[in-house]
CSV table of N, CA, C and O in Angstrom, one decimal:
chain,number,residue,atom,x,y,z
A,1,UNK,N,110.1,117.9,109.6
A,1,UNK,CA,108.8,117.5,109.4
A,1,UNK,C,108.7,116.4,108.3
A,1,UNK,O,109.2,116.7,107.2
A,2,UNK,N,108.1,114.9,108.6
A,2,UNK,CA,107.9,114.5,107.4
A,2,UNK,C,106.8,114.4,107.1
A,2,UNK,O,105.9,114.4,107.9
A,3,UNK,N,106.6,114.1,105.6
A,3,UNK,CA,105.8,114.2,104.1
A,3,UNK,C,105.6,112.2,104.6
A,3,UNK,O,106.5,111.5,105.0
A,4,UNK,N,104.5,111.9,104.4
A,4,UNK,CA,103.9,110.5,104.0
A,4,UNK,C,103.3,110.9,102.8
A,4,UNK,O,102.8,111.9,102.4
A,5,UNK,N,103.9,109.6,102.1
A,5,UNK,CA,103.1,109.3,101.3
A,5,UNK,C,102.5,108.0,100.8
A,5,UNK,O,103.2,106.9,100.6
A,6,UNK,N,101.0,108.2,100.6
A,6,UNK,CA,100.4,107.2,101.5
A,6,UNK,C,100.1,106.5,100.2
A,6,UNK,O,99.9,107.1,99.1
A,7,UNK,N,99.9,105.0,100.4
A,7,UNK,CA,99.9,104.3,98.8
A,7,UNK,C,98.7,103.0,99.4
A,7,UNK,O,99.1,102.1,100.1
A,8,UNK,N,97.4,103.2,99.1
A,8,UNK,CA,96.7,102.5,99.1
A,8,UNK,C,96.7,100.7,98.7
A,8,UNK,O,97.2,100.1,97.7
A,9,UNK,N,96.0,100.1,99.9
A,9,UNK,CA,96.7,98.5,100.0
A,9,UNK,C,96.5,98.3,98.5
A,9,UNK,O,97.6,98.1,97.9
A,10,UNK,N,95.6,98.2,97.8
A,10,UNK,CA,94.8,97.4,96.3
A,10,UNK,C,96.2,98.3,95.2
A,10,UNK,O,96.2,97.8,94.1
A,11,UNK,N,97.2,99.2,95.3
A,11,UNK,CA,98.1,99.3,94.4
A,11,UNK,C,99.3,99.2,95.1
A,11,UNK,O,100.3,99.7,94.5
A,12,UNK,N,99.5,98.7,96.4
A,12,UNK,CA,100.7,98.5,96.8
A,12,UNK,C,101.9,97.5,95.9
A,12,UNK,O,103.1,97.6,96.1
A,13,UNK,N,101.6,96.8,95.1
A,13,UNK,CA,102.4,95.8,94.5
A,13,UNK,C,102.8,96.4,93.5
A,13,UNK,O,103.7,95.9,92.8
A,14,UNK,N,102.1,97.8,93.1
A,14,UNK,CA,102.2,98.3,91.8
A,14,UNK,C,103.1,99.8,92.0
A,14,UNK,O,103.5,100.4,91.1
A,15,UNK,N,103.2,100.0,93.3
A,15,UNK,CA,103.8,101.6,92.9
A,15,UNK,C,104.3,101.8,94.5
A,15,UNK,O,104.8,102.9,94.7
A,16,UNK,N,104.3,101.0,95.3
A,16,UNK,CA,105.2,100.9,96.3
A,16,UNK,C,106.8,100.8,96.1
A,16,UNK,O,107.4,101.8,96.6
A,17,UNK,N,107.5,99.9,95.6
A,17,UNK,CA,108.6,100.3,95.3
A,17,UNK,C,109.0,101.3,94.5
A,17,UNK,O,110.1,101.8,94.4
A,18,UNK,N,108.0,101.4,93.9
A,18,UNK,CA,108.9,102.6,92.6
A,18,UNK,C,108.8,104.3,93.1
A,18,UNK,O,109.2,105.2,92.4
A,19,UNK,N,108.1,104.4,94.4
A,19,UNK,CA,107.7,105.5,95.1
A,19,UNK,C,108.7,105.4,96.2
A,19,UNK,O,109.3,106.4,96.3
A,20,UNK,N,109.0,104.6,97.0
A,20,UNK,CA,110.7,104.3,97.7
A,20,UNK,C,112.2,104.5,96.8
A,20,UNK,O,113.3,105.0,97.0
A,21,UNK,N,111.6,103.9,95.8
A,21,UNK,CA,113.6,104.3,94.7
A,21,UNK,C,113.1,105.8,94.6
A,21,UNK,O,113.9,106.7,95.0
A,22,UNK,N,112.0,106.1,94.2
A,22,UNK,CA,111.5,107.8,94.0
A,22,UNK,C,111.9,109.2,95.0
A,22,UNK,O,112.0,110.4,94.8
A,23,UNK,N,112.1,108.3,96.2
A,23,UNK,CA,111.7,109.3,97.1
A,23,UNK,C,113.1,109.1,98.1
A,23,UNK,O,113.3,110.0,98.9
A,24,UNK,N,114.1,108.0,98.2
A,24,UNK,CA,114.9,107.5,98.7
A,24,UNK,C,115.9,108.5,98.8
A,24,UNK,O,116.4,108.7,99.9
A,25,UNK,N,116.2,109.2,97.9
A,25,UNK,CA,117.2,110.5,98.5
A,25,UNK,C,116.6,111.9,99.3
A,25,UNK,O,117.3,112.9,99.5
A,26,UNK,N,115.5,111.7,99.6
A,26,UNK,CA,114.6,113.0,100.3
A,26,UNK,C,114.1,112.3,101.9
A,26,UNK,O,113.0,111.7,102.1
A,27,UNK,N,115.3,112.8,102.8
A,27,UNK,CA,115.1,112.2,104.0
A,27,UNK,C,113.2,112.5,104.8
A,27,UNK,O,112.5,111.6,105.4
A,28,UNK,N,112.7,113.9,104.5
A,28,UNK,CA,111.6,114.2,104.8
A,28,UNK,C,110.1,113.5,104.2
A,28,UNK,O,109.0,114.0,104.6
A,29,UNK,N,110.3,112.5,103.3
A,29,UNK,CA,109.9,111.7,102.8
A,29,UNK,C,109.4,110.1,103.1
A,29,UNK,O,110.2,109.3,102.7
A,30,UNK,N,108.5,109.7,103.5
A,30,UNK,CA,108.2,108.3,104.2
A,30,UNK,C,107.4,107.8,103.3
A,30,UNK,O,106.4,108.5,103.0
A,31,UNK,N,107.4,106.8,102.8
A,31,UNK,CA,106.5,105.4,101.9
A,31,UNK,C,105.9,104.4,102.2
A,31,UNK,O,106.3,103.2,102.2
A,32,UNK,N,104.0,105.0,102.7
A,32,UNK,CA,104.0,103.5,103.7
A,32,UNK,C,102.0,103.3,103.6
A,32,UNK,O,101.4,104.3,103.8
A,33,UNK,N,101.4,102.2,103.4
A,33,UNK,CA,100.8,101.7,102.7
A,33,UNK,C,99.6,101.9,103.8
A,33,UNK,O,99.6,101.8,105.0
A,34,UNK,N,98.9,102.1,103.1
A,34,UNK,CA,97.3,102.1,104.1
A,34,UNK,C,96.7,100.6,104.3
A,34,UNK,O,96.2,99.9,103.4
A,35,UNK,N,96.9,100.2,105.4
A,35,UNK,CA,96.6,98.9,105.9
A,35,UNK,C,95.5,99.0,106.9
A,35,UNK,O,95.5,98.1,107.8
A,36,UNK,N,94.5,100.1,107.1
A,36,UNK,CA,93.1,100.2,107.9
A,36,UNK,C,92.1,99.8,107.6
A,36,UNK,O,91.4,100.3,106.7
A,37,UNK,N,91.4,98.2,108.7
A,37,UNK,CA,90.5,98.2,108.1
A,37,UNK,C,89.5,98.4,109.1
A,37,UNK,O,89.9,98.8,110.2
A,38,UNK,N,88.3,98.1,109.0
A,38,UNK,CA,87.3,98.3,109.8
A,38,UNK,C,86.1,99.3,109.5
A,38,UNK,O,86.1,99.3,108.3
A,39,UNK,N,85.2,99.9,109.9
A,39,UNK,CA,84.3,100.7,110.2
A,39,UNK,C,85.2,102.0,110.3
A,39,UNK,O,86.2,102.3,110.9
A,40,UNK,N,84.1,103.1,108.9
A,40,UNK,CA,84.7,104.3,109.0
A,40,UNK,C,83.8,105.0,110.1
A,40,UNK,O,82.6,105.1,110.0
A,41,UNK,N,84.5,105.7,111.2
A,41,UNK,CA,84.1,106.0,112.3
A,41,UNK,C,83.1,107.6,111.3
A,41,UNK,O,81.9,107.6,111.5
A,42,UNK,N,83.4,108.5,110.7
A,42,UNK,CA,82.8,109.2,110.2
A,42,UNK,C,81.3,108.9,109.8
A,42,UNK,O,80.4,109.8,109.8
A,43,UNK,N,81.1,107.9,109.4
A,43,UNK,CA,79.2,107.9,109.1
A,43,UNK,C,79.1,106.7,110.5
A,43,UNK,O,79.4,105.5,110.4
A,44,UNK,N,78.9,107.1,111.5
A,44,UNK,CA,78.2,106.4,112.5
A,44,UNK,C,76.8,105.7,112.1
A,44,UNK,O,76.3,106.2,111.1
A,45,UNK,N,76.5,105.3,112.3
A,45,UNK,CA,75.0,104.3,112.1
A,45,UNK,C,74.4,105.2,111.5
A,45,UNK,O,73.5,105.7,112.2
A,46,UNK,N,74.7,105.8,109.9
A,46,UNK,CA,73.9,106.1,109.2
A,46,UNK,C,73.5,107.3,108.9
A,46,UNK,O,72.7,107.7,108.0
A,47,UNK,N,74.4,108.0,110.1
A,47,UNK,CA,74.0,109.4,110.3
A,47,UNK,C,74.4,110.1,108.6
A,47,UNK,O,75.2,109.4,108.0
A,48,UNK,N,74.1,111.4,107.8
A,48,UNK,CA,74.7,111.7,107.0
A,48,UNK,C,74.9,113.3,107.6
A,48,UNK,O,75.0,114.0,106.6
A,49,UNK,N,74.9,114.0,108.6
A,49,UNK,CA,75.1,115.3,109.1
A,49,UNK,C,75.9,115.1,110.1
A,49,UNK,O,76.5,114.0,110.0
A,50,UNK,N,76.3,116.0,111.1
A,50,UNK,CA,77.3,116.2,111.9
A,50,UNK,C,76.9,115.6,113.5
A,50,UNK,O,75.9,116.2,114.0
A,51,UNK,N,77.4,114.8,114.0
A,51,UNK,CA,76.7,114.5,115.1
A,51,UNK,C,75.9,115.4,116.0
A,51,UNK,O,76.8,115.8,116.7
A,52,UNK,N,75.2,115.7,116.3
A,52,UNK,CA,74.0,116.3,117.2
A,52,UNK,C,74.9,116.6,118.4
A,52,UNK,O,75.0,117.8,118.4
A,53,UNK,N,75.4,116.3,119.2
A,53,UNK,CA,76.1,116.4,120.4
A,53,UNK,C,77.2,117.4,120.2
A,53,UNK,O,77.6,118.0,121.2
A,54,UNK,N,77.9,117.5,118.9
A,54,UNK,CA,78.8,118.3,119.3
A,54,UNK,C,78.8,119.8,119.0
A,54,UNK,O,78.3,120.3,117.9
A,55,UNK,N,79.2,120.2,119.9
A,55,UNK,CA,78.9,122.0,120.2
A,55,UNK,C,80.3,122.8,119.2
A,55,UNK,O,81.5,122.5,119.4
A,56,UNK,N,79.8,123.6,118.3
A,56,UNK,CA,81.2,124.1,118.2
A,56,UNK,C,80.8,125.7,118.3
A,56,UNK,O,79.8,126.3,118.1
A,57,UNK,N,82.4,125.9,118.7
A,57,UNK,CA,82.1,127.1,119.1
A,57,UNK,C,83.3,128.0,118.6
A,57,UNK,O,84.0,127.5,117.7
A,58,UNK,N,83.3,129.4,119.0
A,58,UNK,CA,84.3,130.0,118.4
A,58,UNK,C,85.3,130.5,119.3
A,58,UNK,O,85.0,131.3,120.2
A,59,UNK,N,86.7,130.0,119.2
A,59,UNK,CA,87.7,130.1,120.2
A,59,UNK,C,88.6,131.3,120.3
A,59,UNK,O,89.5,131.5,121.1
A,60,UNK,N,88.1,132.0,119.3
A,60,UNK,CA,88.9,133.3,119.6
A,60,UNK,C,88.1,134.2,121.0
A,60,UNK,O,87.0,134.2,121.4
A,61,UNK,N,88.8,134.6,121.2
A,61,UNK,CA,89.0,135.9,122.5
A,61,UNK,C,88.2,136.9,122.4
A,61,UNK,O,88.7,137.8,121.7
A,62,UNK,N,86.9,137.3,122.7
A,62,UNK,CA,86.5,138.2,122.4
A,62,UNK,C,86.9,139.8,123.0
A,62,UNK,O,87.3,140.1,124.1
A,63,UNK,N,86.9,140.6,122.0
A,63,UNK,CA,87.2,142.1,122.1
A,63,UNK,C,86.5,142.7,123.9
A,63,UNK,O,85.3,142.8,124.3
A,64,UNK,N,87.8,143.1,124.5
A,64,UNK,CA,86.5,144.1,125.6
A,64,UNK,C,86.0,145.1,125.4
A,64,UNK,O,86.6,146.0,124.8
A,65,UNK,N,84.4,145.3,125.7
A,65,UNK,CA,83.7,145.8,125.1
A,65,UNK,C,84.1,147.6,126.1
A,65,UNK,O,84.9,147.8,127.1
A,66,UNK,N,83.2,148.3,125.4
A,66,UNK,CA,83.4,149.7,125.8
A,66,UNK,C,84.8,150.7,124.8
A,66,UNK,O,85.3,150.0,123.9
A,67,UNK,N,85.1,152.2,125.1
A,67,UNK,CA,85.9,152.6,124.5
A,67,UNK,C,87.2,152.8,125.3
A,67,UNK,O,87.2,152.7,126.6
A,68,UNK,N,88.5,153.2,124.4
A,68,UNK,CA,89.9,153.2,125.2
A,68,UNK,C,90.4,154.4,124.9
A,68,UNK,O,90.0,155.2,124.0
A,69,UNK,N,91.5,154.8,126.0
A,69,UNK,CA,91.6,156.3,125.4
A,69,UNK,C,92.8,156.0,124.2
A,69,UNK,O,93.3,154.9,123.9
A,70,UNK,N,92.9,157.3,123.6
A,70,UNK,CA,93.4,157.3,122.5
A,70,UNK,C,95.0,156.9,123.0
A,70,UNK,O,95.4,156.9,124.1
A,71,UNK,N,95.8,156.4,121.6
A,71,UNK,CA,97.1,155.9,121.9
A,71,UNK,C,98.2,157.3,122.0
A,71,UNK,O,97.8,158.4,121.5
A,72,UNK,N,99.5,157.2,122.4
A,72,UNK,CA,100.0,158.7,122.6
A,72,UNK,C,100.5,158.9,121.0
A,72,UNK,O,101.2,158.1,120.4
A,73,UNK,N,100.2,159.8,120.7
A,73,UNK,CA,101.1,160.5,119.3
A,73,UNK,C,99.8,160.4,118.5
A,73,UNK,O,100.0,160.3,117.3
A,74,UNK,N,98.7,160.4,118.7
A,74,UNK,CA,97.3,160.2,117.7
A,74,UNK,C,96.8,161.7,118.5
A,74,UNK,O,95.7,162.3,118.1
């Protein structure tokens, strides 16, 4: 499994290498710079609640209903 660790563009000059010599003996370990830009997809035009459209639901398995007979040794 690897570990990112993620080093923001505005301090990359400042703590990018020294988090590479840091981390260079720990193979599970990756050093690599947030370079995204654009529109954060989370506040859509303004919205501040959860989008309206999406349904959530609950994915567990419901119990069958009614009773069972007893287990043997009870």
């Amino acid at each position: 499994m690897t570990i990112y660790c993620v080093v923001p563009e505005a301090l990359e000059d400042e703590l990018f290498q020294k988090l590479v010599d840091y981390y260079k003996d720990d193979p599970d370990v990756e050093v690599i710079v947030d370079r995204r830009q654009g529109h954060d997809r989370r506040k859509l035009s303004g919205n501040t609640g959860p989008d309206e459209r999406r349904e959530i639901r609950d994915r567990r398995q419901r119990r069958p209903t009614g009773s069972f007979p007893p287990l043997r040794g009870e």
